[in-house]
Amino acid sequence: MKHTMRARTGRMLGAGVAVATTVLLAGCSTSGPTSSAGGGGDGDYTVAMVTPESTGEFYGAMYCGAQDAAEEQGVTLKIQGTPGTSVEEEMQVLQSVLATDPDGMLLTVWDNTAFNSTMSSFTGAGKPLVMPDSFLSNDAYLQSIRTDSYQSSYDAALQAVEDFGVAAGKVLIVTDAPGNAIQTARAEGFRDAIQEQTGLGVLEFQYVGGDSAKASQAVSSALAANPDLSLVFSTNIGAGTGTANGVRTAGRGDVVHIGYDTSSSQVQELRGGDYDALVAQSPYTMGFDSMTLVSQILKGETEADSITEQTTFSPWKLVTGDNVDSDEAAPYLYTTDCG
């Protein structure tokens, strides 16, 4: 199977996006404070937004996009989230939000099967569910707006091998548990590119969740057992932090480390050499476009039956030390500053 670089389309976040409401969600593990944006407009519709990792910069940027769209559409947005990614804590929050009977919902989950039955009454009532950076395994949602996790990782692997001159050795992929379909797609995309397009060997996946300590230990063990290890790909921020520590502790500055996402700490680590490149997503675009779609459905400006593409992909970019400070890379660096 041959893959090629695919053009990405979608609304891009400018370097200075103006968002009228800048109050962001405080992390909570149960029903608690929310962030609201927008105002009573056509029908005074309310959209709920539920995500994990509510204090993280990725979701902060997504909130900025959703809030901006809410202001533009004149629809009320209420954001609620959890500090972590566990099913249990997000399920508790989601159930409390559903009890408020919102008109529409934006939902992001890490486990793609655990929330199917919980959302069945909501979607069964014909209410619009749009999923930024996520999807449900039963396809009971209107649209998923996310990065093409498989293809972005596939393309990034080939670009990294070429850009950093990785000509020999083994490749290690450090990722989340198989229940996370998006993380698995990232891992498989990178692996398939290496196996199909290069002569490098690929070690077994190391499943560490987002635990940096587990990732550090896994990478240290792999380096000790494989002196020819030349490239490591980490599929989430926690795995990336641990990978960087494992490589640094082993004194293996020759190992190329490619990570996923561009939080401020990751960008700083990229500048410091702990990463060689980062696969950057467009969370603002996901939030803005998801909120816009839900609002237009609620206001009757778009018919749900007219949505023929259940998945749409937002832009991504491989950010390196050479381009990290460029105007081209600026929209891909995550921030919770909506101003």
Tab-separated table of C-alpha atoms in Angstrom:
chain	number	residue	atom	x	y	z
A	1	MET	CA	0.000	0.000	0.000
A	2	LYS	CA	1.481	3.292	-1.066
A	3	HIS	CA	0.674	6.516	0.750
A	4	THR	CA	1.482	10.030	-0.333
A	5	MET	CA	1.408	13.449	1.264
A	6	ARG	CA	-2.162	14.719	1.113
A	7	ALA	CA	-3.211	18.335	0.943
A	8	ARG	CA	-4.938	19.537	4.098
A	9	THR	CA	-7.781	22.033	3.932
A	10	GLY	CA	-9.764	23.844	6.591
A	11	ARG	CA	-10.070	27.105	8.454
A	12	MET	CA	-6.669	28.157	9.792
A	13	LEU	CA	-6.141	30.071	12.995
A	14	GLY	CA	-4.378	33.371	12.449
A	15	ALA	CA	-1.523	34.388	14.717
A	16	GLY	CA	-3.790	36.800	16.602
A	17	VAL	CA	-7.286	35.350	16.920
A	18	ALA	CA	-9.735	37.609	18.718
A	19	VAL	CA	-12.088	35.850	21.107
A	20	ALA	CA	-14.535	37.953	23.030
A	21	THR	CA	-14.827	35.639	26.022
A	22	THR	CA	-11.535	34.601	27.581
A	23	VAL	CA	-12.706	32.822	30.722
A	24	LEU	CA	-11.496	29.221	30.492
A	25	LEU	CA	-12.604	26.136	32.327
A	26	ALA	CA	-11.061	25.281	35.654
A	27	GLY	CA	-10.300	21.564	35.807
A	28	CYS	CA	-12.703	19.451	37.810
A	29	SER	CA	-13.423	15.775	38.247
A	30	THR	CA	-17.102	16.249	38.994
A	31	SER	CA	-19.777	18.663	37.939
A	32	GLY	CA	-18.417	22.100	38.719
A	33	PRO	CA	-17.561	25.512	37.298
A	34	THR	CA	-18.137	25.986	33.596
A	35	SER	CA	-17.056	28.471	30.982
A	36	SER	CA	-19.774	30.159	28.947
A	37	ALA	CA	-19.610	32.112	25.725
A	38	GLY	CA	-22.072	33.481	23.237
A	39	GLY	CA	-25.474	34.880	23.982
A	40	GLY	CA	-29.161	34.373	23.545
A	41	GLY	CA	-29.715	34.333	19.811
A	42	ASP	CA	-32.072	32.555	17.471
A	43	GLY	CA	-34.090	30.406	19.861
A	44	ASP	CA	-31.632	30.948	22.731
A	45	TYR	CA	-29.879	27.639	22.065
A	46	THR	CA	-27.402	26.133	24.520
A	47	VAL	CA	-24.557	23.828	23.479
A	48	ALA	CA	-22.585	21.814	26.028
A	49	MET	CA	-18.927	20.954	25.465
A	50	VAL	CA	-17.326	18.083	27.385
A	51	THR	CA	-13.660	17.096	27.099
A	52	PRO	CA	-10.917	15.426	29.111
A	53	GLU	CA	-7.703	17.252	30.101
A	54	SER	CA	-9.557	20.521	30.595
A	55	THR	CA	-6.483	22.383	31.855
A	56	GLY	CA	-4.264	21.352	28.953
A	57	GLU	CA	-3.230	23.694	26.182
A	58	PHE	CA	-4.579	21.483	23.400
A	59	TYR	CA	-8.103	21.639	24.776
A	60	GLY	CA	-7.584	25.247	25.821
A	61	ALA	CA	-6.977	26.128	22.181
A	62	MET	CA	-10.042	24.075	21.231
A	63	TYR	CA	-12.119	25.999	23.774
A	64	CYS	CA	-10.903	29.279	22.251
A	65	GLY	CA	-12.144	28.173	18.846
A	66	ALA	CA	-15.495	27.000	20.187
A	67	GLN	CA	-15.980	30.203	22.181
A	68	ASP	CA	-15.145	32.325	19.160
A	69	ALA	CA	-17.712	30.452	17.076
A	70	ALA	CA	-20.339	30.728	19.835
A	71	GLU	CA	-19.939	34.500	19.846
A	72	GLU	CA	-20.209	34.594	16.076
A	73	GLN	CA	-23.287	32.363	15.976
A	74	GLY	CA	-25.109	33.935	18.938
A	75	VAL	CA	-25.440	30.584	20.722
A	76	THR	CA	-24.667	29.891	24.386
A	77	LEU	CA	-21.741	27.528	24.994
A	78	LYS	CA	-21.135	25.821	28.343
A	79	ILE	CA	-17.814	23.992	28.764
A	80	GLN	CA	-17.192	21.260	31.319
A	81	GLY	CA	-14.253	18.893	31.562
A	82	THR	CA	-12.042	16.694	33.659
A	83	PRO	CA	-8.345	17.122	34.496
A	84	GLY	CA	-7.435	13.600	33.376
A	85	THR	CA	-8.426	11.129	30.681
A	86	SER	CA	-10.047	8.300	32.641
A	87	VAL	CA	-13.433	7.023	31.532
A	88	GLU	CA	-14.770	7.145	35.092
A	89	GLU	CA	-14.168	10.821	35.733
A	90	GLU	CA	-15.385	11.954	32.324
A	91	MET	CA	-18.449	9.716	32.538
A	92	GLN	CA	-19.439	11.394	35.805
A	93	VAL	CA	-19.141	14.840	34.254
A	94	LEU	CA	-20.922	13.818	31.048
A	95	GLN	CA	-23.903	12.379	32.916
A	96	SER	CA	-24.296	15.572	34.952
A	97	VAL	CA	-24.145	17.654	31.757
A	98	LEU	CA	-26.710	15.482	29.980
A	99	ALA	CA	-29.040	16.015	32.948
A	100	THR	CA	-29.136	19.740	32.068
A	101	ASP	CA	-30.700	18.823	28.700
A	102	PRO	CA	-28.548	20.905	26.312
A	103	ASP	CA	-29.796	21.508	22.778
A	104	GLY	CA	-26.559	20.283	21.191
A	105	MET	CA	-23.229	18.910	22.289
A	106	LEU	CA	-19.539	18.875	21.483
A	107	LEU	CA	-17.897	15.784	22.978
A	108	THR	CA	-14.312	14.572	23.017
A	109	VAL	CA	-13.447	11.174	24.524
A	110	TRP	CA	-10.284	9.081	24.741
A	111	ASP	CA	-12.101	5.739	24.848
A	112	ASN	CA	-14.163	5.337	21.695
A	113	THR	CA	-16.507	2.595	22.938
A	114	ALA	CA	-17.197	3.391	26.611
A	115	PHE	CA	-19.577	6.295	25.923
A	116	ASN	CA	-21.761	4.710	23.241
A	117	SER	CA	-24.701	3.765	25.472
A	118	THR	CA	-24.473	6.924	27.570
A	119	MET	CA	-25.007	9.101	24.496
A	120	SER	CA	-27.748	6.938	22.974
A	121	SER	CA	-30.673	8.838	24.532
A	122	PHE	CA	-29.231	12.189	23.466
A	123	THR	CA	-28.603	11.244	19.857
A	124	GLY	CA	-31.762	9.114	19.750
A	125	ALA	CA	-33.744	12.264	20.496
A	126	GLY	CA	-32.352	13.766	17.299
A	127	LYS	CA	-30.071	16.251	19.021
A	128	PRO	CA	-26.843	17.147	17.189
A	129	LEU	CA	-23.616	15.642	18.525
A	130	VAL	CA	-20.370	16.808	16.924
A	131	MET	CA	-17.062	15.347	18.093
A	132	PRO	CA	-13.927	17.477	17.808
A	133	ASP	CA	-10.749	15.346	17.946
A	134	SER	CA	-12.808	12.233	18.660
A	135	PHE	CA	-15.510	9.799	17.544
A	136	LEU	CA	-17.714	6.980	18.883
A	137	SER	CA	-17.255	3.441	17.635
A	138	ASN	CA	-20.986	3.056	16.945
A	139	ASP	CA	-20.973	6.078	14.581
A	140	ALA	CA	-23.860	7.689	16.495
A	141	TYR	CA	-22.739	11.263	15.930
A	142	LEU	CA	-23.231	13.894	13.268
A	143	GLN	CA	-19.599	14.620	12.424
A	144	SER	CA	-16.081	14.139	13.749
A	145	ILE	CA	-13.648	16.989	13.054
A	146	ARG	CA	-10.130	15.857	13.801
A	147	THR	CA	-6.614	15.303	12.540
A	148	ASP	CA	-6.073	12.367	10.224
A	149	SER	CA	-4.080	10.566	12.897
A	150	TYR	CA	-2.966	7.696	10.699
A	151	GLN	CA	-1.941	9.715	7.660
A	152	SER	CA	-0.303	12.550	9.593
A	153	SER	CA	1.890	10.036	11.411
A	154	TYR	CA	2.606	8.121	8.209
A	155	ASP	CA	3.687	11.289	6.424
A	156	ALA	CA	5.625	12.575	9.436
A	157	ALA	CA	7.609	9.328	9.626
A	158	LEU	CA	8.741	9.621	6.023
A	159	GLN	CA	9.535	13.305	6.375
A	160	ALA	CA	11.520	12.706	9.573
A	161	VAL	CA	13.542	9.852	8.096
A	162	GLU	CA	14.470	12.064	5.161
A	163	ASP	CA	15.034	15.306	7.071
A	164	PHE	CA	17.147	13.770	9.824
A	165	GLY	CA	18.991	11.224	7.722
A	166	VAL	CA	17.846	8.111	9.592
A	167	ALA	CA	19.379	5.485	7.311
A	168	ALA	CA	19.731	2.436	9.570
A	169	GLY	CA	18.750	0.939	12.900
A	170	LYS	CA	15.508	0.269	14.744
A	171	VAL	CA	12.427	2.337	15.495
A	172	LEU	CA	10.462	2.412	18.765
A	173	ILE	CA	6.892	3.694	19.120
A	174	VAL	CA	5.639	4.714	22.570
A	175	THR	CA	1.857	5.080	22.774
A	176	ASP	CA	-1.387	4.748	24.724
A	177	ALA	CA	-3.401	1.575	25.325
A	178	PRO	CA	-5.153	-0.045	22.333
A	179	GLY	CA	-8.561	1.240	23.547
A	180	ASN	CA	-7.610	4.712	22.366
A	181	ALA	CA	-8.361	4.496	18.648
A	182	ILE	CA	-6.793	7.837	17.746
A	183	GLN	CA	-3.527	7.098	19.553
A	184	THR	CA	-3.454	3.649	17.977
A	185	ALA	CA	-3.928	5.185	14.527
A	186	ARG	CA	-0.929	7.452	15.155
A	187	ALA	CA	1.225	4.500	16.186
A	188	GLU	CA	0.112	2.345	13.276
A	189	GLY	CA	0.581	5.122	10.733
A	190	PHE	CA	4.166	5.713	11.819
A	191	ARG	CA	4.900	1.973	11.931
A	192	ASP	CA	3.414	1.292	8.513
A	193	ALA	CA	5.393	4.088	6.897
A	194	ILE	CA	8.638	2.737	8.313
A	195	GLN	CA	7.850	-0.851	7.305
A	196	GLU	CA	6.556	-0.032	3.833
A	197	GLN	CA	8.880	2.751	2.757
A	198	THR	CA	12.197	2.259	4.594
A	199	GLY	CA	14.637	-0.479	5.507
A	200	LEU	CA	14.416	0.257	9.240
A	201	GLY	CA	13.188	-2.329	11.714
A	202	VAL	CA	10.257	-1.599	14.060
A	203	LEU	CA	10.135	-2.843	17.653
A	204	GLU	CA	6.901	-3.833	19.398
A	205	PHE	CA	4.719	-0.943	20.576
A	206	GLN	CA	5.300	0.174	24.138
A	207	TYR	CA	1.939	0.924	25.803
A	208	VAL	CA	2.469	3.511	28.530
A	209	GLY	CA	-0.750	5.548	28.430
A	210	GLY	CA	0.223	9.126	29.148
A	211	ASP	CA	2.507	8.122	32.036
A	212	SER	CA	5.885	9.797	31.607
A	213	ALA	CA	7.563	7.554	34.202
A	214	LYS	CA	6.444	4.404	32.358
A	215	ALA	CA	7.558	5.893	29.059
A	216	SER	CA	10.990	6.757	30.454
A	217	GLN	CA	11.446	3.230	31.763
A	218	ALA	CA	10.256	1.658	28.496
A	219	VAL	CA	12.614	3.777	26.407
A	220	SER	CA	15.548	3.160	28.739
A	221	SER	CA	14.972	-0.594	28.506
A	222	ALA	CA	14.649	-0.471	24.728
A	223	LEU	CA	17.868	1.524	24.378
A	224	ALA	CA	19.732	-0.937	26.570
A	225	ALA	CA	18.458	-3.932	24.601
A	226	ASN	CA	18.865	-2.307	21.185
A	227	PRO	CA	22.085	-0.314	20.797
A	228	ASP	CA	21.104	0.398	17.182
A	229	LEU	CA	17.857	2.140	18.159
A	230	SER	CA	17.874	5.275	16.011
A	231	LEU	CA	14.341	6.727	16.014
A	232	VAL	CA	11.577	7.012	18.639
A	233	PHE	CA	8.019	8.230	18.052
A	234	SER	CA	5.890	9.246	21.051
A	235	THR	CA	2.161	9.639	20.378
A	236	ASN	CA	1.135	11.879	23.289
A	237	ILE	CA	2.575	14.535	25.588
A	238	GLY	CA	3.172	12.315	28.631
A	239	ALA	CA	4.823	9.631	26.530
A	240	GLY	CA	6.953	12.328	24.904
A	241	THR	CA	8.176	13.722	28.213
A	242	GLY	CA	9.177	10.251	29.379
A	243	THR	CA	10.797	9.403	26.061
A	244	ALA	CA	12.906	12.559	26.203
A	245	ASN	CA	14.003	11.700	29.722
A	246	GLY	CA	14.902	8.122	28.773
A	247	VAL	CA	16.968	9.234	25.782
A	248	ARG	CA	18.664	11.982	27.789
A	249	THR	CA	19.478	9.697	30.722
A	250	ALA	CA	21.025	7.138	28.371
A	251	GLY	CA	23.213	9.833	26.827
A	252	ARG	CA	21.911	8.933	23.367
A	253	GLY	CA	21.861	12.306	21.655
A	254	ASP	CA	22.064	10.494	18.320
A	255	VAL	CA	18.526	9.113	18.684
A	256	VAL	CA	15.934	11.089	16.711
A	257	HIS	CA	12.774	11.773	18.751
A	258	ILE	CA	9.521	12.710	16.998
A	259	GLY	CA	6.570	13.664	19.219
A	260	TYR	CA	2.911	14.514	18.750
A	261	ASP	CA	1.357	17.892	19.686
A	262	THR	CA	2.890	21.287	20.408
A	263	SER	CA	2.140	22.359	23.964
A	264	SER	CA	4.303	25.199	25.249
A	265	SER	CA	6.436	22.758	27.255
A	266	GLN	CA	6.958	20.576	24.189
A	267	VAL	CA	7.919	23.559	22.068
A	268	GLN	CA	10.425	24.599	24.720
A	269	GLU	CA	11.802	21.047	24.765
A	270	LEU	CA	11.986	21.113	20.958
A	271	ARG	CA	14.079	24.261	21.131
A	272	GLY	CA	16.255	22.573	23.775
A	273	GLY	CA	16.813	19.422	21.721
A	274	ASP	CA	14.625	16.922	23.608
A	275	TYR	CA	12.511	16.610	20.461
A	276	ASP	CA	13.723	16.756	16.883
A	277	ALA	CA	10.245	17.412	15.495
A	278	LEU	CA	6.609	17.621	16.614
A	279	VAL	CA	3.449	16.708	14.728
A	280	ALA	CA	1.227	19.735	15.327
A	281	GLN	CA	-2.557	19.675	15.082
A	282	SER	CA	-5.141	22.475	14.743
A	283	PRO	CA	-7.281	22.319	17.903
A	284	TYR	CA	-8.630	25.840	17.430
A	285	THR	CA	-9.977	24.819	14.025
A	286	MET	CA	-11.593	21.720	15.515
A	287	GLY	CA	-13.378	23.743	18.189
A	288	PHE	CA	-14.433	26.568	15.859
A	289	ASP	CA	-15.750	24.353	13.070
A	290	SER	CA	-17.499	21.946	15.465
A	291	MET	CA	-19.306	24.753	17.277
A	292	THR	CA	-20.220	26.424	13.999
A	293	LEU	CA	-21.766	23.224	12.648
A	294	VAL	CA	-23.811	22.498	15.784
A	295	SER	CA	-25.070	26.081	15.854
A	296	GLN	CA	-26.083	26.054	12.213
A	297	ILE	CA	-27.953	22.777	12.692
A	298	LEU	CA	-29.830	24.139	15.709
A	299	LYS	CA	-30.737	27.385	13.929
A	300	GLY	CA	-31.940	25.538	10.842
A	301	GLU	CA	-29.288	27.028	8.594
A	302	THR	CA	-27.930	23.551	7.819
A	303	GLU	CA	-29.933	20.328	7.649
A	304	ALA	CA	-28.470	17.365	9.508
A	305	ASP	CA	-29.360	15.143	6.548
A	306	SER	CA	-27.135	17.272	4.333
A	307	ILE	CA	-23.989	16.226	6.251
A	308	THR	CA	-22.610	13.520	3.980
A	309	GLU	CA	-19.070	13.353	5.366
A	310	GLN	CA	-19.098	11.953	8.897
A	311	THR	CA	-15.373	12.672	9.269
A	312	THR	CA	-13.522	15.780	8.168
A	313	PHE	CA	-9.810	16.355	8.710
A	314	SER	CA	-8.172	19.550	9.932
A	315	PRO	CA	-4.651	20.712	8.947
A	316	TRP	CA	-1.434	19.529	10.584
A	317	LYS	CA	2.243	20.412	10.284
A	318	LEU	CA	5.621	18.925	11.212
A	319	VAL	CA	7.275	21.557	13.392
A	320	THR	CA	11.070	21.420	13.750
A	321	GLY	CA	13.770	23.496	15.363
A	322	ASP	CA	14.303	25.197	12.025
A	323	ASN	CA	10.710	26.361	11.489
A	324	VAL	CA	9.282	26.604	15.025
A	325	ASP	CA	9.628	30.396	15.146
A	326	SER	CA	8.288	31.001	11.638
A	327	ASP	CA	4.986	32.686	10.804
A	328	GLU	CA	3.968	29.482	9.047
A	329	ALA	CA	4.286	27.439	12.249
A	330	ALA	CA	2.675	29.998	14.572
A	331	PRO	CA	-0.955	28.821	14.072
A	332	TYR	CA	0.053	25.294	15.099
A	333	LEU	CA	1.530	26.160	18.514
A	334	TYR	CA	-1.085	25.528	21.212
A	335	THR	CA	-2.111	28.253	23.615
A	336	THR	CA	-4.929	28.856	26.081
A	337	ASP	CA	-4.665	32.611	25.490
A	338	CYS	CA	-7.795	33.428	23.506
A	339	GLY	CA	-6.840	37.075	23.048
